[in-house]
């Protein structure tokens, strides 16, 4: 039998978990209060984690816990203790972002299932080969991948694909916007949503939401994803409502099930309408068809837009609503022109009488306590009836089979199986009937009474002697005992928990030598840099062809004529040759000694440190691994976002400008678009401290700096390095 694809739903709290389970999720993903990438979701306390795992397992639903943040050096011990706790609690898998901690956990907990978070930038054959060798069971793929690209990935590792929910404009794990501007790190679960703010394109008057993508809805491609053998389909939404999670789960459950019975049924109009009411920023099919949707951004709004409800006109004390859809008391509406919303608690008809609802085509009124001034479009952004319907659980059932044996002189036996677990219990001694013997139908009638349990009895075999007898009470007591025992068996952790001692790795500590790496964009910048260093890199393809000793930045190692590379993804490590000089970019998010060790073991010569490290965390790391070949970004515009999407479209060379007038350039390369910081980071004033702490490798990035500025910066750095 073909393995069925898993439906994976979000759970931001216990109520959301129950909605996901009730409406058909095969697995849920959630976070505790530590180390999760959604710090501002409610999340689960340690006690709730235990409860959640037991509840989900009772229904045969797997639980994955996200520990997908970067880990600082001083957090390693507490991180490991936390993972030990959730491992003991029976978690089915953990999602990890930090490359060093992923390998560390594999050694310490060999039978803990590991999933590589999408924040690891899982988008190619090389990356998946590395993850497979690291013992990773599943890779959560980049949202930017097409169906054809997914199909071409190697076997031997499970693939998880996002199919519905919010989209980041940046590759996950490759965004420093919130961190660099507001000191709230997206890689630490503190994203401030910089992409949801308005920006204007240089030369244009009005600001729009040029970085705010619509919500993904991949329903039209679901059959194609199932056809190529994707292992898990993931719904986003840990910060949405329980009703949203329940309904999206319900719809995708239907779609998946229809495929496996041989008749795939696309999403229905009513389903699309309800999805839009529950939450949407506009819907897009994303990148699955091989190219970005022409209109992936909702330029007008970064928030929930619901559906068109009609129009409104402001009167003296009330607001007149002209309905093009039904409206009910308790619904949520939004007045688009005034950018305000309300819940409809009081609804009036033309006679000024309170009513509890109105139909399409009718005119009704609400109080103008919002002090609306304009007239315009009316939007429905919440349905009381839909929420009520979703809250009335029908009761998810677990199918079981059973066998009852009644043999005179022996204890009555009841064996129940859910297909994986089997429970056998004995009850009262079966007697010979004195008057009215038990009939098979009498036994079936009592055993079939599943009552408030989670089970439905699909098949029951009854083996009884003629003229046998036990009381109805005895049968009922045995049935209850069997079902309660089956509950306990299903709740318990299903695997042995293994902890291992880690062997210390022998890593060659190269003696630190001074070095200066410069990244350039122009020939003029190269000519200046050449006077101060041999380590010069670029993404400019024309420059690479023109200048023999210029080195590639983010070039596929296998395609380059050079033997020195600055790489920006872990997958490129596959192509390293013995004598290559490979340095890693700050976007590989190195924040602890375990990741440093892993890169050194894989042949990396120089490791770029993450910009997420402030000075105190930098010192903590350096004290743990003195003498390691580490490089610090000292000057330049940082890459705030790495994007497949091009926010400028036909406005090449222009900047994005925020509400405060700050300009953010967009740099295009052959493969990606990079949103750069509004101004260069300059840490040259602190270079003496960095050298004293043990750093002697530094990096400088030039973008649009004039030659004199380049010269002054490089002179300052070289002067300080020469003092050593």
mmCIF file of C-alpha atoms in Angstrom, residues 52 175 473 513 544 552 621 657:
data_model
loop_
_atom_site.group_PDB
_atom_site.id
_atom_site.type_symbol
_atom_site.label_atom_id
_atom_site.label_comp_id
_atom_site.label_asym_id
_atom_site.label_seq_id
_atom_site.Cartn_x
_atom_site.Cartn_y
_atom_site.Cartn_z
ATOM 1 C CA UNK A 52 -0.724 17.876 24.635
ATOM 2 C CA UNK A 175 16.133 37.649 7.189
ATOM 3 C CA UNK A 473 -22.835 -5.539 34.466
ATOM 4 C CA UNK A 513 46.633 34.789 11.180
ATOM 5 C CA UNK A 544 34.595 37.872 -12.164
ATOM 6 C CA UNK A 552 33.248 34.406 -6.137
ATOM 7 C CA UNK A 621 31.729 32.331 22.164
ATOM 8 C CA UNK A 657 11.872 54.024 1.224
#
